[in-house]
């Protein structure tokens, strides 16, 4: 072995023959490389301290080593990860110029792609959806990180940037050109992938590490052929012609119940399934007493066994085979189960249960879906398999695991694990579907009353079908989308990544969102086969059974984002895909990102009808979002390191933020104002930036507004850096339409934004505005005190009462919309008459005066809330609480913030990121962050 100075060759045709370089070392061949790192990992696993690393899975050293292929994949925290980044990454250079605008991702792209479908996971973002984003933010050789990698699509996307076929490149380039983007720099990026679940990281390893497809395909077929020789008899059936022997595709099993009237047996499939319509009847007669029954009335019947693996007494719901679907040659038949079939089943029952079958006990009391399993008698993993399926699956797994070549073995196990759910009792018979492959209910452990027990060949390799799992897999990986040394994967907690600070170029991530999916629980079954299980304590989810509420979720997410912030280079970007419609979870994510040090620059949602992105302007989320945020540059961070604020620092922040947010949003002919550039949004961001760093806000709202106008040119209600404004003006003149932002009016804050938008374009009277305003009010939040339109107008806008010259805002509207009012003097009586009684948006200087008056009124209301002796205040004016909290923050009166918060409804606070930001930080200041 000799050391090697150069970085690794990442060309896709690195065929693993001859000397290989890895982490700065050169080895004779892959085998030598593996032996070297395997020995290091084995030694490391002996160290008890190593096992204390957060997120370390539960499993023996042997099981962890069997799954791993170090240094590129370890089924535990990866001791080589830091070396990988140091060896192949580009060190951070402050002087390097890096400028990018936020980039939106269309997560719906690529869902039909073969590679995407080659291995399922509970939720997936297709690699083809991620590729454009990686191309936009990085250059070849850069390091991309995904700490919640799941099936590892980010790694595949990073590699695809180098291996994408010509047609793909041409299409992307022409789309980008049409949208006004420069063409990307093609070439492989390196990826660092992490997931808490060994099942997930193992899928990621299969997707991202190279293997020889022909060797894999030959071996997979050989295994299934051997299986045929060894266990084929279990799936043989006598055809109805009395002569031919058929091969079972699947057997449909029925749950057996008893009748509540006569206690007679009810075979659910026989009685409830309508063979003609293939639908389950909502009611059916009892075959014994004729009573009309439905599923809810049936009583569960149990059968007692001796558990073949534990030798303990075991009671499970009664199941009976109903009919079989089989093939004779290429013809498919279906018939009820007969004596000859029962004989085969009895013969299988006589065999001893496969001794290597996983028997792990489900952590029922800590599982969200535990109550679906245990009452039916499924408390251990092997309980979910009928004996025949258990023999077949164990044999496949054994044969796959016995393969000596590591890469081939990995893929064979990868292939075999896709049959685990589908061959278990979780697979429901789906009579209206053509295929019975993998018909289990996604995201839940549910054993139905109509079960399909598929044969291994039916699920994995149907030689007659090119659509079989194996053919698809071979198709998907030809040509190989991966090459050596581009991706490193570990199993661990995203909150503790063994990567040097400031070393990652870009993060793409799709974290768990609240309580949608219980990954650790769901991975338990597959992980029991590997013998390595998720350390679920660190799992960032909301799960009442694991005692994790919204607060715990937020803390876990904050820890993960803090780690993301630490490892990312300053000035670089993170893209977060958000797919949950809970406002509370959305708020928790924003809070976690801000507290971690990120600044959100853009939030968009895909407008499915238009096929384009729209900015998200309210805190109510209904659809999938894409959040783009950046880590502030080193020079900006330095200004805040001493823990004190200054107006210079605040303006430096605004400048950096304006530098990073999009100049315009939308396509070249239809643009939308960039929300992030509006005064209100900039003010909110500036305040949050300070509060999240635990320092006072150096500018009042009025000072901010005045300063903004003095420092930055304004267009269409948005502020720009001087060098951006010419670019905006140019694009604005070529765009045919300036689209309005859509506001969802549910509180005073959004009402003000909505009115501003109406009056900006068209100053109007109270009478004109009111009916439109009433229409918008349909979704007013319950806890939000009603604020009259009149009050909102008086506190935020100006009224022209006909005295003095017509204000320029009204003048320009009237003269450009009414021919006869054109070119009139501002004091012309005709113009005054038409302008009288209209409300309009003040210019920024007047706005500052108004804000001052409004703030005084709001603080007065806050005082009332503060003094209120009510223990719980159900309805209040959120704007008053915001203004009050801000004032308290400035005066370091953290106690009042916490005290007032205690009177407000928890559910409301959970959804209001502005209020929670103050409360969280005030609690931290008071040393009460429990
Ligand atoms: C939404 S999924 C990611 C799916 C992925 N985008 C894909 O395409 O397959 C979120 C993942 O986060 C993992 N996870 C949850 N908590 C974690 C933590 N603290 N650290 C790392 N991973 C975690 C879960 O195991 C799950 O695989």
CSV table of C-alpha atoms and ligand atoms in Angstrom, one decimal, residues 121 123-126 146-153 194-197 200 492-495 510-513 519-520 523 538-541 556 560, ligand 1:
chain,number,residue,atom,x,y,z
A,121,UNK,CA,-38.9,3.9,1.0
A,123,UNK,CA,-41.3,8.8,1.4
A,124,UNK,CA,-38.9,9.8,-1.4
A,125,UNK,CA,-37.9,12.9,-3.2
A,126,UNK,CA,-36.8,11.7,-6.7
A,146,UNK,CA,-28.1,15.3,3.2
A,147,UNK,CA,-28.4,14.4,6.9
A,148,UNK,CA,-31.9,12.9,6.6
A,149,UNK,CA,-31.0,11.0,3.4
A,150,UNK,CA,-33.6,8.2,3.6
A,151,UNK,CA,-33.0,6.2,0.5
A,152,UNK,CA,-30.1,8.4,-0.6
A,153,UNK,CA,-31.6,10.2,-3.6
A,194,UNK,CA,-26.6,10.3,6.8
A,195,UNK,CA,-29.8,8.7,8.2
A,196,UNK,CA,-30.7,7.5,11.7
A,197,UNK,CA,-32.2,4.4,10.3
A,200,UNK,CA,-32.6,3.8,5.2
A,492,UNK,CA,-26.3,8.3,12.8
A,493,UNK,CA,-27.9,11.4,14.1
A,494,UNK,CA,-28.0,14.4,11.9
A,495,UNK,CA,-27.5,16.4,15.1
A,510,UNK,CA,-36.1,16.5,3.3
A,511,UNK,CA,-36.5,16.0,7.1
A,512,UNK,CA,-39.3,14.2,8.8
A,513,UNK,CA,-42.3,16.4,9.2
A,519,UNK,CA,-39.7,5.9,10.4
A,520,UNK,CA,-38.0,4.0,13.2
A,523,UNK,CA,-38.0,0.4,9.6
A,538,UNK,CA,-32.9,10.9,18.4
A,539,UNK,CA,-35.6,10.5,15.8
A,540,UNK,CA,-37.0,14.0,14.9
A,541,UNK,CA,-40.7,13.3,14.9
A,556,UNK,CA,-34.6,17.8,17.9
A,560,UNK,CA,-30.1,19.0,13.6
B,1,LIG,C1,-38.6,12.4,4.8
B,1,LIG,S1,-37.5,11.1,5.1
B,1,LIG,C2,-36.2,11.3,3.9
B,1,LIG,C3,-36.6,10.6,2.6
B,1,LIG,C4,-35.6,10.9,1.5
B,1,LIG,N1,-35.7,12.2,1.0
B,1,LIG,C5,-35.7,9.9,0.4
B,1,LIG,O1,-35.9,10.4,-0.8
B,1,LIG,O2,-35.7,8.7,0.6
B,1,LIG,C6,-36.7,11.6,6.6
B,1,LIG,C7,-35.7,10.7,7.2
B,1,LIG,O3,-35.1,11.3,8.3
B,1,LIG,C8,-34.6,10.2,9.2
B,1,LIG,N2,-34.4,10.8,10.5
B,1,LIG,C9,-35.3,11.1,11.5
B,1,LIG,N3,-34.7,11.7,12.5
B,1,LIG,C10,-33.4,11.7,12.2
B,1,LIG,C11,-32.2,12.2,12.9
B,1,LIG,N4,-32.3,12.8,14.1
B,1,LIG,N5,-31.0,12.2,12.2
B,1,LIG,C12,-31.0,11.6,11.0
B,1,LIG,N6,-32.0,11.1,10.3
B,1,LIG,C13,-33.2,11.2,10.9
B,1,LIG,C14,-35.7,9.2,9.1
B,1,LIG,O4,-35.2,7.9,9.4
B,1,LIG,C15,-36.1,9.3,7.6
B,1,LIG,O5,-35.4,8.3,6.8
